[in-house]
Coordinates of C-alpha atoms in Angstrom, one line a residue:
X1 CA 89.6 128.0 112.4
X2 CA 91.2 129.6 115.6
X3 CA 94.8 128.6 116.0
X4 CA 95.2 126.2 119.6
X5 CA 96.8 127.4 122.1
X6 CA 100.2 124.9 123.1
X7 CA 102.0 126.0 125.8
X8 CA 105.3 127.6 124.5
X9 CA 108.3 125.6 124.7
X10 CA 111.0 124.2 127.1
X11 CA 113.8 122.5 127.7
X12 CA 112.8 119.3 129.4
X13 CA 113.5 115.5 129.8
X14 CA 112.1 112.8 132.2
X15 CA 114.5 112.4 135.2
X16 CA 115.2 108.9 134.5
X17 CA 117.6 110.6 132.1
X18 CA 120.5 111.5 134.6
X19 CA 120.7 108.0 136.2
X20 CA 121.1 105.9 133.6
X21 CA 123.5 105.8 130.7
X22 CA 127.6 106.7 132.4
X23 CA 129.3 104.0 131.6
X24 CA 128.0 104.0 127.5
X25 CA 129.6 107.8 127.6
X26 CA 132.1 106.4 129.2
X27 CA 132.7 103.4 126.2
X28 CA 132.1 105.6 123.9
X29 CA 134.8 107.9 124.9
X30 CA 137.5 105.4 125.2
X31 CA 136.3 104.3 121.4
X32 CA 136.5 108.3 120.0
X33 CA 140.0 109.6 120.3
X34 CA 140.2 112.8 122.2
X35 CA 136.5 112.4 123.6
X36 CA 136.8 111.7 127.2
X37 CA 138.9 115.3 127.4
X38 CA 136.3 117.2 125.1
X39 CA 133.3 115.3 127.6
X40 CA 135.1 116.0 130.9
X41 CA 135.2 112.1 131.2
X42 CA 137.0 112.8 134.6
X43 CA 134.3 113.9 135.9
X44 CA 132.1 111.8 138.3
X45 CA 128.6 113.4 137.6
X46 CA 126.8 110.5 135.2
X47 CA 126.0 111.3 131.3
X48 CA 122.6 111.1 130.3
X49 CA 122.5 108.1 127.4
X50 CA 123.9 108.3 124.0
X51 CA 121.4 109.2 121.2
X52 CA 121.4 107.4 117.8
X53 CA 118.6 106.1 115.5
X54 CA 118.8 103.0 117.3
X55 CA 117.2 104.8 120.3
X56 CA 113.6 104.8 118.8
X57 CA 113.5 100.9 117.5
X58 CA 115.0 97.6 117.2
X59 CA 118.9 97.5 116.8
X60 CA 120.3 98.6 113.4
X61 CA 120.0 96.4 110.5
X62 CA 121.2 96.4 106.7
X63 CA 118.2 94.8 104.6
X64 CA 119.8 91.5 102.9
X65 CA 122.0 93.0 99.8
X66 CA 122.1 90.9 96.8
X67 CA 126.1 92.0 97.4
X68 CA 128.6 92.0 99.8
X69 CA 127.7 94.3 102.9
X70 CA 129.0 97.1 104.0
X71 CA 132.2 96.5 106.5
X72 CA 130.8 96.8 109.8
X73 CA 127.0 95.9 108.7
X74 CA 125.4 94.3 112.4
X75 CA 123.2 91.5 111.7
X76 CA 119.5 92.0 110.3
X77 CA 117.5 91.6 113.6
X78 CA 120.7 90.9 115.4
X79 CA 120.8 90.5 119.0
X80 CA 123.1 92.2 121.5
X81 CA 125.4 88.7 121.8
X82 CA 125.7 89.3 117.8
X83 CA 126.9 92.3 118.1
X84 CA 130.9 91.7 117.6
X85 CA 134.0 92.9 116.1
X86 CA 135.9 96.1 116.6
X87 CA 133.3 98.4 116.5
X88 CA 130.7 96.3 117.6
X89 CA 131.1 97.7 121.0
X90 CA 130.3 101.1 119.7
X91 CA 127.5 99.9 117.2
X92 CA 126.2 98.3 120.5
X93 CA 125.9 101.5 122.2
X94 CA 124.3 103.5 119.5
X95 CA 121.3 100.9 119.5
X96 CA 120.6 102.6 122.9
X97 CA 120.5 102.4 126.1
X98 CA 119.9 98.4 127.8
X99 CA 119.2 96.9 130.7
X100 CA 116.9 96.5 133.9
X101 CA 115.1 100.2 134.2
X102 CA 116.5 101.9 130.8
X103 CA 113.2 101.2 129.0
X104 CA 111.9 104.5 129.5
X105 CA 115.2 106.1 127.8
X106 CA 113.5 105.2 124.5
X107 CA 111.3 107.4 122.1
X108 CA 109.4 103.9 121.2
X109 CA 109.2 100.8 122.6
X110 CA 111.8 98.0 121.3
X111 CA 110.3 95.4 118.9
X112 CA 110.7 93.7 116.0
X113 CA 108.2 93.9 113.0
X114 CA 106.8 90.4 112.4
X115 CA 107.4 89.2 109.2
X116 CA 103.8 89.6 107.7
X117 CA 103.3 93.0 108.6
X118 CA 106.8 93.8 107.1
X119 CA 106.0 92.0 104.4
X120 CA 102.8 94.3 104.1
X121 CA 104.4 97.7 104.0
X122 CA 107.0 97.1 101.1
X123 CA 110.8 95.7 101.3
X124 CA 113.9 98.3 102.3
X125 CA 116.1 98.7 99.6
X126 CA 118.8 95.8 100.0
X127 CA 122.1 96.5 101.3
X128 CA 120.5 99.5 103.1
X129 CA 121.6 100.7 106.3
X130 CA 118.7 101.2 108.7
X131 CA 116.7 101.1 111.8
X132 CA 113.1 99.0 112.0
X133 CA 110.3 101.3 113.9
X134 CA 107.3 99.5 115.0
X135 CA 104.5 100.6 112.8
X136 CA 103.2 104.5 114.0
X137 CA 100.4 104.5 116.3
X138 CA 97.2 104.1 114.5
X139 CA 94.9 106.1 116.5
X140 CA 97.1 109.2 116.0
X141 CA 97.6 108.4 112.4
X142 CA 93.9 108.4 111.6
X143 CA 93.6 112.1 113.4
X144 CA 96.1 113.4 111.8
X145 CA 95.3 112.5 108.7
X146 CA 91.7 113.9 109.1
X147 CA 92.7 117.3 110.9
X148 CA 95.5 117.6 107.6
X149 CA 92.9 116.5 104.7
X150 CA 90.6 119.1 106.4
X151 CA 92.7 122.1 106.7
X152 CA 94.3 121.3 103.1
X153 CA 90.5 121.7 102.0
X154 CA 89.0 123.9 104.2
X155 CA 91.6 126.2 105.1
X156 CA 93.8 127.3 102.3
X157 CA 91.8 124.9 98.9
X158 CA 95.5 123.4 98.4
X159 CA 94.1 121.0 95.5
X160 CA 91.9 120.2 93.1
X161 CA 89.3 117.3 93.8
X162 CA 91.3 115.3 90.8
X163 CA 94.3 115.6 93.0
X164 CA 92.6 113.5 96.2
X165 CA 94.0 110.4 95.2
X166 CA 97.1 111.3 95.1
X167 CA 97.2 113.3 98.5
X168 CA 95.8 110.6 100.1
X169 CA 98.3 108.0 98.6
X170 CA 101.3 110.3 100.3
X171 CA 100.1 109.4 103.9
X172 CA 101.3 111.8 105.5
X173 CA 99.5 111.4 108.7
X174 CA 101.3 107.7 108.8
X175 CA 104.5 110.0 107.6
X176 CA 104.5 112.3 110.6
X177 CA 103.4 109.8 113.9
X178 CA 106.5 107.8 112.6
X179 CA 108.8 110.5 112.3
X180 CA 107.9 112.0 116.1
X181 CA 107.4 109.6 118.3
X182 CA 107.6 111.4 121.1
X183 CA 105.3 114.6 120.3
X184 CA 103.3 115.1 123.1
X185 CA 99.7 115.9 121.6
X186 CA 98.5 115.6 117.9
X187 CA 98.3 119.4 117.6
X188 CA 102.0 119.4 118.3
X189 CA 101.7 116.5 115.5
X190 CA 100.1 118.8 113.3
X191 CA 102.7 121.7 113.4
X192 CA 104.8 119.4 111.3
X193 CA 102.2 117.6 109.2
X194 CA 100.8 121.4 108.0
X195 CA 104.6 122.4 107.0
X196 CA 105.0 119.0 105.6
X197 CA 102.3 119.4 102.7
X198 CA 103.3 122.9 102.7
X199 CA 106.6 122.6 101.3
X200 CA 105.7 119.5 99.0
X201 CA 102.6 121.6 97.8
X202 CA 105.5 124.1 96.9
X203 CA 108.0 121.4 95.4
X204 CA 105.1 119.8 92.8
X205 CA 103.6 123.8 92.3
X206 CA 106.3 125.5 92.0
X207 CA 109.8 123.2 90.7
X208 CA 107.7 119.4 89.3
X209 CA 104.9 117.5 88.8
X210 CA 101.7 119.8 88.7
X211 CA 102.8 122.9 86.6
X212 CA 106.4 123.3 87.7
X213 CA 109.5 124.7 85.6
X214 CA 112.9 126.4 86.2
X215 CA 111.9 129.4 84.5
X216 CA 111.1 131.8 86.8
X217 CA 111.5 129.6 89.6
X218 CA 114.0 132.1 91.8
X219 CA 111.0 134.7 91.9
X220 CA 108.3 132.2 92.9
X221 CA 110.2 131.1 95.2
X222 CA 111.2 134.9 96.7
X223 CA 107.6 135.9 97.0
X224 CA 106.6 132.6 98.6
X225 CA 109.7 132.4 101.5
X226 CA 107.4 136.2 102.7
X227 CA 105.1 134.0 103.7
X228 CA 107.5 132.7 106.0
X229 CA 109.5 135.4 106.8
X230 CA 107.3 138.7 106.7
X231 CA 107.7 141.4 104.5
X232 CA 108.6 145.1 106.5
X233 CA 108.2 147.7 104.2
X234 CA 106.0 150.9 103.3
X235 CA 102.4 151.4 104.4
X236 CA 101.6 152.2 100.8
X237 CA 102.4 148.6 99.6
X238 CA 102.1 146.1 102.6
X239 CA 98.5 145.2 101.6
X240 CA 99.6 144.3 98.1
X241 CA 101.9 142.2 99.6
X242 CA 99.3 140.9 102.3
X243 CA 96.9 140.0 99.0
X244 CA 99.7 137.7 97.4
X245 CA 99.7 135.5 100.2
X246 CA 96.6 134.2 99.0
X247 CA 97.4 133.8 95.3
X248 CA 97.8 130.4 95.2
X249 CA 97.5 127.1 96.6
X250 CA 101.6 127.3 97.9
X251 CA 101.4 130.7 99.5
X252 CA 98.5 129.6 100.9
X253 CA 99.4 126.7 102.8
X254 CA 103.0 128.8 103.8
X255 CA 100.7 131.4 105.5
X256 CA 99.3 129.4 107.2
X257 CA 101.6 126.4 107.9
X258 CA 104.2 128.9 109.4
X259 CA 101.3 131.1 111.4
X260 CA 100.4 127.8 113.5
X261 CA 104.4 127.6 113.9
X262 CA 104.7 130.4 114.9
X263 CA 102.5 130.9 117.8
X264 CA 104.2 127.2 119.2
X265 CA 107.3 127.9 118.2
X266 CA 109.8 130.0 120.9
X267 CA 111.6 132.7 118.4
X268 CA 114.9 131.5 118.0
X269 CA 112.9 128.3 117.0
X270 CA 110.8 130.0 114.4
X271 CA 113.9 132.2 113.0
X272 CA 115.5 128.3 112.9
X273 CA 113.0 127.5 110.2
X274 CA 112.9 130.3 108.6
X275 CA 117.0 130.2 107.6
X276 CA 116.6 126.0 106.8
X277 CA 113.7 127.1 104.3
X278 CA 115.9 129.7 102.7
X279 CA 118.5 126.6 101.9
X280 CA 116.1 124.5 100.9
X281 CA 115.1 127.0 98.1
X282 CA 118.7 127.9 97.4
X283 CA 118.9 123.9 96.6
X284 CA 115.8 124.4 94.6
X285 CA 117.4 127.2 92.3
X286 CA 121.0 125.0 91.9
X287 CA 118.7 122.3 90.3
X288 CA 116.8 124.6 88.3
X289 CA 119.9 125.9 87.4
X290 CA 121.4 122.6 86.1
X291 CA 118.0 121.7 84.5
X292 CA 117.7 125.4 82.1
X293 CA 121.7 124.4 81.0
X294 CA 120.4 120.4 80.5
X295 CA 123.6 119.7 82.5
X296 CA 124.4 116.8 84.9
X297 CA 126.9 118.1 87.8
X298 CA 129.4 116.0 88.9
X299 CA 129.1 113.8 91.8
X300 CA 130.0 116.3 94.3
X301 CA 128.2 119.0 93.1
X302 CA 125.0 116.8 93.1
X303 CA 125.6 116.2 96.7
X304 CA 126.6 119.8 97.9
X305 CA 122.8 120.6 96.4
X306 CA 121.8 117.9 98.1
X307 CA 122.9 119.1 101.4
X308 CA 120.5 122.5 100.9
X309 CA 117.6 120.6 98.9
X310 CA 116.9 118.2 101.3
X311 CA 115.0 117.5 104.5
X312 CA 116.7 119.3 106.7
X313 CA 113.7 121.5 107.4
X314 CA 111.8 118.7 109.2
X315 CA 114.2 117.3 111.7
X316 CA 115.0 120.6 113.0
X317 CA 112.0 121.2 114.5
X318 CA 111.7 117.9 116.0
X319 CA 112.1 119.9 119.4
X320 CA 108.9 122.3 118.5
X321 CA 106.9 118.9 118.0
X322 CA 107.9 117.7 121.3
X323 CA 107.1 120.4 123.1
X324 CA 110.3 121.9 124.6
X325 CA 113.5 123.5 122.7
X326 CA 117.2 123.1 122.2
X327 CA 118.6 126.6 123.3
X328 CA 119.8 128.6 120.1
X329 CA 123.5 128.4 121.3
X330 CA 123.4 125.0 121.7
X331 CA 121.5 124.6 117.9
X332 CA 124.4 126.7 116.4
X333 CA 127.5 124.5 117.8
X334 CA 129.8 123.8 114.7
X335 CA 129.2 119.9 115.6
X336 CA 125.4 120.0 116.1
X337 CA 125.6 121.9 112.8
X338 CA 127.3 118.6 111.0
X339 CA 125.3 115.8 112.8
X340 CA 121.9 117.7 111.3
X341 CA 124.0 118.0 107.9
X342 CA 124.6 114.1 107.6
X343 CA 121.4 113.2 109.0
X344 CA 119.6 115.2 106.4
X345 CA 121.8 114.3 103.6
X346 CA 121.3 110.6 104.6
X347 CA 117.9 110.6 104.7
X348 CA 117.6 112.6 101.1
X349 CA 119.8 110.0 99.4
X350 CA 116.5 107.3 101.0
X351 CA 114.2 109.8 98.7
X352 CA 116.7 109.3 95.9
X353 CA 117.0 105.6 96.4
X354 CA 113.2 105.0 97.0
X355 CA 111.9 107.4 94.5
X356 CA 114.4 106.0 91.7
X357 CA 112.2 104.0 89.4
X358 CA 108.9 106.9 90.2
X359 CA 111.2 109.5 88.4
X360 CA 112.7 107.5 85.7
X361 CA 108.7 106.7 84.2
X362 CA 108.0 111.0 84.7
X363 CA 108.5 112.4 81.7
X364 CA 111.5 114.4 81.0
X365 CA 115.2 114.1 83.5
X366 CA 114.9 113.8 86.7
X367 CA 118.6 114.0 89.0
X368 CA 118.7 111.8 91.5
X369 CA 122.5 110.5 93.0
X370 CA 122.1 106.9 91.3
X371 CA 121.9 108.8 87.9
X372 CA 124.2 111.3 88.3
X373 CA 126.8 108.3 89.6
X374 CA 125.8 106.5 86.5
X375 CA 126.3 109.2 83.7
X376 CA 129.6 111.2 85.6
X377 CA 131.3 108.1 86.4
X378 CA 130.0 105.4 83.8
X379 CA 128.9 103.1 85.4
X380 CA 125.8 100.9 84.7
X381 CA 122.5 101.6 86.3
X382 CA 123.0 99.3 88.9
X383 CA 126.4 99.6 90.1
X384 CA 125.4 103.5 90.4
X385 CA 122.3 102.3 93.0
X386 CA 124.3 100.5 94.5
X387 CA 127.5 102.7 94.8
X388 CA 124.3 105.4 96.3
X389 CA 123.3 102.8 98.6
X390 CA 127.1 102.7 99.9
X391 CA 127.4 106.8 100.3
X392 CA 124.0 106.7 102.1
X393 CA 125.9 103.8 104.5
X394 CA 128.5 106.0 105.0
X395 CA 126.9 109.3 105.5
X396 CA 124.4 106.8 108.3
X397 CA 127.4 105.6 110.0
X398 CA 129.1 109.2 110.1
X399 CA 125.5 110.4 111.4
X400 CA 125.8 108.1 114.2
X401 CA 129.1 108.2 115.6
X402 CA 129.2 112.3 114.9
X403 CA 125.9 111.8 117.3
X404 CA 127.8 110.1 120.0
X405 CA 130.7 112.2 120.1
X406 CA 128.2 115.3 120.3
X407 CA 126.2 113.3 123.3
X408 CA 129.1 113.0 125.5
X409 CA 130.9 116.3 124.4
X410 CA 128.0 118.2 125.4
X411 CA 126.0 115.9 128.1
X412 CA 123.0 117.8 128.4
X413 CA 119.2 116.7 128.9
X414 CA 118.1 119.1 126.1
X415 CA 121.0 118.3 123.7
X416 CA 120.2 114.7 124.8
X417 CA 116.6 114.9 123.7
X418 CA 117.3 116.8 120.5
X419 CA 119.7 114.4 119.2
X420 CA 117.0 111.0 119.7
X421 CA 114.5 113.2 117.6
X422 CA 116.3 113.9 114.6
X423 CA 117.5 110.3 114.9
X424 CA 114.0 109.3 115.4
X425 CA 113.2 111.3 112.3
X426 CA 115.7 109.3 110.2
X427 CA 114.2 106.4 110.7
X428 CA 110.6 107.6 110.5
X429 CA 111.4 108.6 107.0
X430 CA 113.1 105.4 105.9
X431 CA 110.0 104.0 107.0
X432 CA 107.4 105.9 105.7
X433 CA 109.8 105.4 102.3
X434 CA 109.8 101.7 102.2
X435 CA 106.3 101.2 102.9
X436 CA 104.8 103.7 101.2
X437 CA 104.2 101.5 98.3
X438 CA 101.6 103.8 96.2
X439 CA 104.8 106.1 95.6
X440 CA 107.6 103.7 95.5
X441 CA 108.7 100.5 94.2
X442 CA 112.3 99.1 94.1
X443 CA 114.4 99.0 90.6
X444 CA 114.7 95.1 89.7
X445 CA 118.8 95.4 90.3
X446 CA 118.4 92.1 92.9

C-alpha cells in the first residue's frame, strides 16, 4: 500500500492566538516567583494563552476519594465561582482560557460528560487527579480503527487470528482520536495509531504476555531499534540486515510504523523519536534487569525506570500528528525537557494505577508503583494505591504549573501549541484508561 503524501510540517497556530490570553500570563507570573523577569512581563506585546490539560476539556477534577483529597483538589465538575483558595487563581488559569471569543483557543469543545455516558465508560480511580474529555469523535474513531486493523493484517501479519479479540478490546482507534484532538486529517491520526501498536506489539513480543522474557531481551531489543534507526554498514551485509526486518511480527510493524513517520515527519522530528525509543528500551532492559535478579527496587529506582519506560514516545510527536513542528531548539530547552518528563511519568503511574488488578491475576510478578510502595515501604496493598495515587497528584500538579511557567517564559505560538498537545495527550490517556473496561477494572480498596 503506497505511503500518503502529507504535506511536511510547520510551525503554525490560528491567529486568534495572539489576541487573547495577556492578562492569564500576566497572573500567572505574579503567582510564579521570578516569572514575569524570565517572560519579559514588561513587555506590552500580549502572550498567547497558557496551556495545561485543562485546555482540551472541562475544568480539572479529582474523582470522589474514599479519603481525604489532595490539598488543593478543585471541585469535581467545579465551576469557575468554585474555584477558590490560594491557588485557585492559578488552578483557574490552567483550566484555560475563558471568556466571550476564547472558544477557539481550545483543542475540544468544553463539556461535561453526562452522567450515563460516564457511567458507561468505567469510573476514574478515586482520589485521582484529572481532566474529563468529551468522548473522541466517533466518525474518526471508526476509520481509524479500520485503516489500523487493516494494515496490522494486511501490511506486516502482526497477529495471529486467536489474538483478534484481544486487539480489538485495546481500542486503539478510540485511544488515539482522544489523545489528539487537534490532528488535522486521520492519516495524520494514523502516524500515531501505527507506532502505537508498534511499540505494544514490541512490549507483549518481546518483554510480556505473548512469548516475552528478560533473557535475551537487550539483543531483541538492538536489532529491533534498526528498524527505527537504519543500519549503515558494509555492502556485503546490509541485505542480511534488510531481511531481519521482516523476521517477525515486531520488526515488522517498526519498519513500517517508522517508514510512514518518516516521510511526515521534518528530521529533527523523526531523529526526536528515534532518541525517546532508545529510553524507552533502556527502561525495558532496567526491568528485565530487576526481573532475572527477582529483585524489587526501591521506590526511587522504580520511578527513575519509570521515567525511560513510559509513554514518553507518544506525546512527543503530538506536533507530527497536528501537522506542524516545535523547532528542535525549542524541543531541547532544559524546561521543555522536564514538563515532557512529568507529563510522561504522570501518565505512566495512570497505566500502573489502571492496570493494577490486570497484572496481579498474570501469572508470575508484575512491578507496578502501588507494589513496589507496598513491599519497600510496608505498607498494606491499599495505602500503597493510594500513596501512588498521591505521587501521580503531585507529578499532575508539577506538570501543570511547570507548563505555565514554560508558556509565559517562552510565549511562542509553536511552543504554545506544543504544550496543549501533550497536555491533551495526558488526558486522552487517562481517558482511554478509565473506560477501557475490557483491560481494566479498579482494585476493591473504596
Amino acid at each position: 500500500m503506497p505511503v500518503p503524501e502529507l504535506p511536511l510540517a510547520r510551525s503554525s497556530l490560528p491567529e486568534a492566538v495572539s489576541r487573547f490570553g495577556a492578562t492569564a500570563g500576566e497572573a500567572v507570573a505574579a503567582r510564579a516567583p521570578g516569572l514575569g523577569a524570565a517572560a519579559g512581563a514588561s513587555s506590552d506585546a500580549p502572550t498567547p494563552p497558557i496551556p495545561s490539560a485543562g485546555l482540551v476539556g472541562p475544568p480539572p477534577t479529582v474523582a470522589p476519594p474514599a479519603v481525604a483529597p489532595p490539598a488543593v483538589a478543585p471541585p469535581a465538575g467545579g465551576t469557575e465561582a468554585a474555584w477558590t483558595g490560594p491557588a485557585g487563581g492559578l488552578e483557574r488559569l490552567l483550566s484555560g482560557p475563558h471568556g466571550l471569543g476564547t472558544a477557539g483557543l481550545r483543542l475540544t469543545p468544553r463539556e461535561e460528560p453526562c452522567a450515563e455516558s460516564a457511567a458507561e465508560r468505567g469510573r476514574p480511580v478515586p482520589g485521582l487527579y484529572h481532566h474529563p474529555i468529551p468522548e473522541p469523535d466517533p466518525v474518526r474513531v471508526d476509520e481509524v480503527s479500520r485503516r489500523i486493523k487493516a494494515w496490522a493484517l494486511d501490511e506486516v501479519s502482526l497477529y495471529p487470528e486467536e489474538w483478534e479479540e484481544q486487539f480489538d478490546g485495546f481500542s486503539v482507534g478510540r485511544y488515539m482520536v482522544g489523545c489528539h484532538p487537534d490532528a488535522p486529517t486521520v492519516d495524520h491520526l494514523m502516524l500515531a495509531t501505527r507506532l502505537m501498536v508498534a511499540e505494544n506489539a514490541v512490549d507483549d513480543c518481546y518483554c510480556e504476555d505473548h512469548g516475552g522474557s528478560p533473557i535475551g531481551l537487550g539483543e531483541r531489543l538492538l536489532l529491533a531499534h534498526t528498524a527505527l534507526d537504519p543500519l549503515y554498514t558494509a555492502r556485503e551485509y546490509q541485505p542480511d540486515w534488510a531481511a531481519s526486518l521482516h523476521a517477525d511480527a515486531p520488526r515488522r510493524a517498526y519498519r513500517s510504523a517508522m517508514d510512514y513517520f518518516v516521510r511526515a515527519a521534518a528530521p529533527s522530528q523523526a531523529d526526536r523519536l528515534r532518541h525517546d525509543m532508545a529510553r524507552l528500551h533502556l527502561g525495558y532492559l532496567a526491568e528485565a534487569a530487576w526481573a532475572q535478579q527477582d529483585r524489587v527496587p526501591e521506590v526511587w529506582e522504580y520511578l527513575a525506570m519509570r521515567q525511560f519506560n513510559n509513554f514518553r514516545p507518544c506525546p512527543t510527536i503530538t506536533d507530527t500528528v497536528g501537522g506542524y513542528e516545535l523547532p528542535a531548539d525549542l524541543h531541547a530547552r532544559a524546561d521543555m525537557q522536564k514538563v515532557i518528563a512529568l507529563a510522561s511519568n504522570a501518565t505512566t503511574i495512570v497505566n500502573d494505577l489502571y492496570s493494577y488488578t490486570k497484572e496481579l491475576d498474570a501469572p508470575g510478578r508484575h512491578l507496578n508503583l502501588p507494589v513496589v510502595i507496598a513491599e519497600r515501604e510496608g505498607l498494606s496493598d491499599k495505602d500503597a494505591y493510594l500513596k501512588s495515587v498521591e505521587i501521580h497528584n503531585e507529578l499532575m500538579r508539577d506538570f501543570e504549573t511547570e507548563a505555565a511557567a514554560l508558556a509565559a517564559a517562552c510565549p511562542l505560538p509553536s511552543t504554545h501549541r506544543f504544550l496543549r498537545g501533550v497536555a491533551a495527550w495526558v488526558d486522552g490517556n487517562h481517558h482511554w484508561h478509565q473506560s477501557n473496561t475490557y483491560r481494566y477494572s479498579l482494585p476493591d480498596f473504596w
